[in-house]
Short mmCIF file of C-alpha atoms in Angstrom, two decimals:
data_model
loop_
_atom_site.label_atom_id
_atom_site.label_comp_id
_atom_site.label_asym_id
_atom_site.label_seq_id
_atom_site.Cartn_x
_atom_site.Cartn_y
_atom_site.Cartn_z
CA MET A 1 -0.23 0.02 0.50
CA THR A 2 0.86 3.32 -0.47
CA MET A 3 0.04 6.63 0.01
CA LYS A 4 1.95 9.83 -0.98
CA PHE A 5 3.58 11.07 2.20
CA GLN A 6 0.70 14.24 2.98
CA GLN A 7 -1.70 11.29 3.19
CA LEU A 8 0.54 8.77 5.32
CA LYS A 9 1.47 11.82 7.61
CA GLU A 10 -2.07 12.24 8.20
CA PHE A 11 -2.98 8.80 8.30
CA LEU A 12 -0.52 8.12 10.90
CA ASP A 13 -1.25 11.74 13.15
CA ALA A 14 -4.58 10.32 12.92
CA LYS A 15 -3.95 6.68 14.31
CA ALA A 16 -1.42 7.93 16.72
CA GLU A 17 -3.48 10.13 18.90
CA HIS A 18 -6.52 8.01 18.02
CA TYR A 19 -4.08 5.17 20.66
CA ASP A 20 -2.06 7.92 22.31
CA GLN A 21 -5.37 8.33 25.32
CA PRO A 22 -5.06 6.97 29.04
CA GLY A 23 -7.31 4.55 27.81
CA PHE A 24 -4.49 2.70 26.48
CA ILE A 25 -2.94 2.43 29.75
CA ALA A 26 -4.85 -0.46 31.66
CA GLY A 27 -4.40 -2.53 28.58
CA ASP A 28 -0.44 -2.43 28.14
CA PRO A 29 2.83 -3.40 29.77
CA VAL A 30 3.41 0.01 30.82
CA SER A 31 -0.07 0.26 33.33
CA ILE A 32 2.93 -1.61 35.22
CA PRO A 33 4.72 2.04 36.21
CA HIS A 34 1.32 3.85 36.43
CA ARG A 35 0.70 2.34 39.45
CA PHE A 36 3.83 3.66 41.41
CA THR A 37 4.48 8.21 42.01
CA LYS A 38 8.37 7.39 42.93
CA LEU A 39 10.95 7.65 39.89
CA GLN A 40 13.03 4.63 41.16
CA ASP A 41 10.07 2.67 41.96
CA ILE A 42 8.79 3.77 37.93
CA GLU A 43 11.93 3.12 36.30
CA ILE A 44 12.11 0.33 37.98
CA ALA A 45 8.70 -1.45 37.30
CA GLY A 46 9.45 -0.25 33.76
CA LEU A 47 12.38 -1.63 32.92
CA PHE A 48 10.99 -5.15 34.04
CA ALA A 49 7.50 -4.40 32.47
CA ALA A 50 9.22 -3.59 29.04
CA ILE A 51 11.74 -6.95 29.77
CA LEU A 52 9.27 -8.78 30.24
CA ALA A 53 7.32 -7.67 27.59
CA TRP A 54 6.71 -11.36 25.10
CA GLY A 55 3.04 -12.24 23.53
CA ASN A 56 0.32 -11.93 25.04
CA ARG A 57 -0.33 -8.83 26.81
CA THR A 58 -2.77 -9.89 28.93
CA THR A 59 -0.19 -12.07 30.44
CA ILE A 60 2.87 -10.03 30.59
CA ILE A 61 0.44 -7.47 33.21
CA ASN A 62 -0.64 -10.79 34.92
CA LYS A 63 3.23 -11.39 35.03
CA CYS A 64 4.39 -8.42 35.75
CA THR A 65 2.15 -7.99 38.74
CA GLU A 66 3.35 -11.01 40.03
CA LEU A 67 6.81 -9.75 40.28
CA MET A 68 5.81 -6.19 42.01
CA GLY A 69 3.84 -9.32 44.35
CA LEU A 70 7.45 -10.66 45.42
CA PHE A 71 9.37 -7.35 45.22
CA ASP A 72 6.11 -5.81 48.34
CA ASN A 73 4.93 -3.47 45.49
CA ALA A 74 7.21 -1.44 46.13
CA PRO A 75 10.42 -2.32 44.15
CA TYR A 76 12.97 0.49 45.03
CA ASP A 77 13.00 0.18 49.25
CA TYR A 78 12.81 -4.32 47.78
CA ILE A 79 16.01 -3.96 45.29
CA LEU A 80 17.82 -1.53 47.55
CA ASN A 81 17.17 -3.00 51.31
CA HIS A 82 16.85 -6.51 50.06
CA GLU A 83 19.42 -8.69 52.01
CA PRO A 84 20.75 -12.25 49.61
CA ARG A 85 18.08 -14.55 51.65
CA ASP A 86 15.92 -12.02 50.37
CA ARG A 87 16.47 -13.43 47.23
CA MET A 88 15.47 -17.63 47.50
CA LYS A 89 11.32 -16.37 47.42
CA LEU A 90 12.32 -14.57 43.53
CA MET A 91 13.81 -18.27 42.38
CA HIS A 92 11.05 -19.46 41.34
CA PHE A 93 9.20 -16.22 38.94
CA ARG A 94 9.28 -17.55 35.34
CA HIS A 95 7.73 -15.94 31.90
CA ARG A 96 8.69 -17.75 28.51
CA THR A 97 12.24 -18.49 28.61
CA PHE A 98 12.73 -15.16 31.67
CA ASN A 99 13.04 -16.96 35.04
CA GLY A 100 14.85 -16.81 38.05
CA LEU A 101 17.93 -17.35 37.65
CA ASP A 102 18.06 -14.26 35.58
CA LEU A 103 15.17 -12.81 38.05
CA LEU A 104 18.55 -12.89 40.55
CA TYR A 105 21.06 -11.13 37.94
CA PHE A 106 18.50 -8.18 37.52
CA THR A 107 18.19 -7.77 41.68
CA GLU A 108 21.74 -7.91 42.51
CA PHE A 109 22.80 -5.73 39.12
CA LEU A 110 20.04 -2.92 40.27
CA GLN A 111 21.35 -2.81 43.99
CA HIS A 112 24.51 -2.30 43.44
CA TYR A 113 23.03 0.37 40.40
CA TYR A 114 20.96 1.80 42.98
CA SER A 115 23.75 2.04 45.70
CA ASN A 116 25.67 4.41 44.10
CA VAL A 117 23.88 6.59 41.40
CA THR A 118 20.04 8.00 41.62
CA SER A 119 18.62 7.02 38.88
CA LEU A 120 18.41 4.57 35.62
CA GLU A 121 18.84 7.46 33.53
CA PHE A 122 22.86 7.75 33.55
CA ALA A 123 23.50 4.11 32.85
CA PHE A 124 21.52 5.20 29.96
CA SER A 125 22.67 8.95 28.97
CA GLY A 126 25.93 8.84 30.17
CA TYR A 127 26.67 7.05 27.16
CA LEU A 128 25.68 8.94 23.90
CA GLN A 129 27.79 11.76 22.64
CA PRO A 130 26.67 15.80 22.00
CA GLU A 131 26.59 14.55 18.19
CA ASP A 132 24.48 11.89 18.52
CA THR A 133 21.53 11.51 16.73
CA ASN A 134 19.91 8.34 18.18
CA ILE A 135 20.11 6.33 21.01
CA GLU A 136 22.38 3.78 20.35
CA ASN A 137 25.50 4.59 22.10
CA ALA A 138 22.95 4.55 24.71
CA LEU A 139 21.73 1.31 23.76
CA THR A 140 25.40 -0.34 23.55
CA GLY A 141 26.79 1.89 27.00
CA PHE A 142 24.08 -0.03 29.04
CA GLN A 143 23.99 -3.14 27.71
CA LYS A 144 27.94 -3.60 28.13
CA MET A 145 27.65 -1.51 31.76
CA PHE A 146 24.84 -4.63 32.56
CA PHE A 147 26.78 -6.95 32.08
CA ALA A 148 29.96 -5.51 33.35
CA MET A 149 29.31 -7.81 37.09
CA GLU A 150 29.99 -12.04 37.19
CA HIS A 151 26.43 -12.67 35.19
CA PRO A 152 24.90 -16.29 33.96
CA ASP A 153 25.56 -16.62 29.95
CA ARG A 154 21.74 -17.12 29.61
CA THR A 155 21.29 -14.31 31.19
CA ARG A 156 22.75 -11.88 27.68
CA LYS A 157 19.53 -12.87 25.74
CA HIS A 158 17.03 -10.54 27.80
CA VAL A 159 19.80 -7.07 26.85
CA SER A 160 19.60 -6.69 23.86
CA THR A 161 22.12 -4.01 22.30
CA PRO A 162 22.39 -2.44 19.02
CA ALA A 163 26.02 -4.04 18.59
CA ARG A 164 24.48 -7.85 17.32
CA ASN A 165 21.43 -5.60 14.91
CA SER A 166 18.89 -6.46 16.86
CA ALA A 167 16.01 -4.42 16.83
CA CYS A 168 16.26 -3.91 20.90
CA LYS A 169 12.50 -3.13 20.91
CA ARG A 170 12.12 -3.48 24.94
CA LEU A 171 14.48 -1.41 25.67
CA ASN A 172 13.78 1.49 23.10
CA MET A 173 10.27 0.54 24.29
CA TYR A 174 11.47 1.47 27.40
CA LEU A 175 13.37 4.69 26.52
CA ARG A 176 10.06 6.15 24.57
CA TRP A 177 8.14 5.28 28.04
CA MET A 178 10.78 7.14 30.50
CA VAL A 179 12.03 10.38 28.07
CA ARG A 180 9.23 11.25 25.17
CA GLN A 181 7.36 13.88 26.81
CA ASP A 182 3.39 13.16 26.52
CA LYS A 183 0.58 15.98 26.52
CA ASN A 184 -1.81 12.57 26.15
CA GLY A 185 0.19 10.70 29.93
CA VAL A 186 0.83 7.62 28.79
CA ASP A 187 4.24 8.33 28.70
CA PHE A 188 6.50 9.84 30.96
CA GLY A 189 9.00 12.26 30.26
CA LEU A 190 10.76 12.17 33.32
CA TRP A 191 13.88 11.87 31.61
CA LYS A 192 15.94 14.22 30.73
CA GLN A 193 19.35 13.54 29.55
CA ILE A 194 18.15 12.34 26.02
CA SER A 195 16.04 14.03 23.67
CA PRO A 196 12.37 12.81 22.23
CA SER A 197 14.09 13.62 19.41
CA GLN A 198 16.36 10.75 19.44
CA LEU A 199 14.31 7.97 20.15
CA VAL A 200 14.31 5.03 18.05
CA CYS A 201 10.97 3.14 16.97
CA PRO A 202 10.68 0.34 18.99
CA VAL A 203 9.89 -2.18 15.53
CA ASP A 204 8.76 -6.10 16.31
CA ILE A 205 6.85 -8.19 13.81
CA HIS A 206 3.80 -6.43 13.94
CA VAL A 207 5.35 -3.04 13.59
CA SER A 208 7.59 -3.88 10.16
CA ARG A 209 5.04 -5.71 8.39
CA VAL A 210 2.49 -2.70 8.65
CA ALA A 211 5.72 -0.35 7.94
CA ALA A 212 6.74 -2.06 5.40
CA ARG A 213 3.22 -1.60 3.77
CA LEU A 214 2.82 1.65 4.15
CA GLY A 215 6.29 2.38 2.34
CA LEU A 216 7.74 3.31 5.76
CA ILE A 217 10.79 0.66 5.88
CA GLN A 218 12.20 -1.82 2.92
CA SER A 219 12.27 -4.72 5.20
CA ALA A 220 10.14 -5.81 8.01
CA ASP A 221 13.44 -7.73 8.85
CA ALA A 222 13.09 -6.82 12.86
CA ASN A 223 16.56 -5.42 13.07
CA TRP A 224 18.64 -2.71 14.02
CA LYS A 225 19.38 -0.83 10.75
CA THR A 226 14.96 -1.84 10.22
CA ALA A 227 14.93 0.85 13.13
CA LEU A 228 17.46 3.19 12.16
CA GLU A 229 15.32 3.53 9.06
CA LEU A 230 11.94 4.03 9.74
CA THR A 231 12.98 6.17 12.32
CA SER A 232 14.71 7.95 10.09
CA GLN A 233 11.27 8.33 7.66
CA LEU A 234 9.48 8.86 11.77
CA ARG A 235 11.56 11.85 11.85
CA LEU A 236 10.85 13.50 9.14
CA MET A 237 6.86 13.23 9.79
CA ASP A 238 8.04 14.73 13.29
CA PRO A 239 11.59 15.34 13.76
CA ALA A 240 10.78 16.83 17.41
CA ASP A 241 8.50 13.23 18.40
CA PRO A 242 8.94 10.21 16.17
CA VAL A 243 8.07 7.65 17.86
CA LYS A 244 4.84 9.17 18.79
CA TYR A 245 3.69 6.72 15.61
CA ASP A 246 4.67 3.66 17.68
CA PHE A 247 1.75 3.67 19.01
CA ALA A 248 0.20 3.98 14.94
CA LEU A 249 2.12 0.98 14.37
CA PHE A 250 1.52 -0.60 17.41
CA GLY A 251 -2.15 -0.38 17.48
CA LEU A 252 -2.74 -0.83 13.24
CA GLY A 253 -0.49 -4.07 13.54
CA VAL A 254 -1.48 -5.66 16.65
CA ILE A 255 -5.39 -4.41 17.30
CA GLU A 256 -6.81 -3.41 13.73
CA LYS A 257 -3.92 -6.58 11.75
CA TYR A 258 -3.90 -4.09 9.24
CA VAL A 259 -1.32 -6.45 7.04
#
């Protein structure tokens, strides 16, 4: 399907506005961090909600709810103050290929990190260079830092990196939540060291198929090259806020079955 540029922009603007509404929150993993008000609680809940965002959205929300319960519904306090013996109850957690061993490493990393730094923002923004037009260096740097501690080899598959041509869908979604200034209140816009214009559109197979059908990308392969290609096209429509169109592409693919 091919539309003229202005026609396509108007179509996607309308779809983005339709889905980027408070009513979107309840049925989406973003509802998990929306349960909290403290910055660090939102960061931690958001990170896990994004990392666990595989498959059916209802199942994802249920598993994240279970996980927040294991954190006593106070993730920052639990992460910062728990003792190693408190981690035993985490061993039984499982969602698809993410298991208790992975969760133990995540909690160990986050406890070490928050013992030294006040916000997870700097785990990403600290790797950006002044000339960076997108968040590639932030994602690459975060992944390297995340695995700088001794860790299980199996856990590496849960934190992706552009260095391996991954689309980094979950981390890009997480950064959208934390960075994007959203007048409708779905995304939080809490982090200020990264510009919304630097964000890269989260790409999975649903989004890539819709984007290919609309002529925004050449190939429907969901990888980093495709994510950059798509985002460059979206920046032509809105240079300041290109990833607002994630709402449109996601809604068209997952909800409207546009492909």
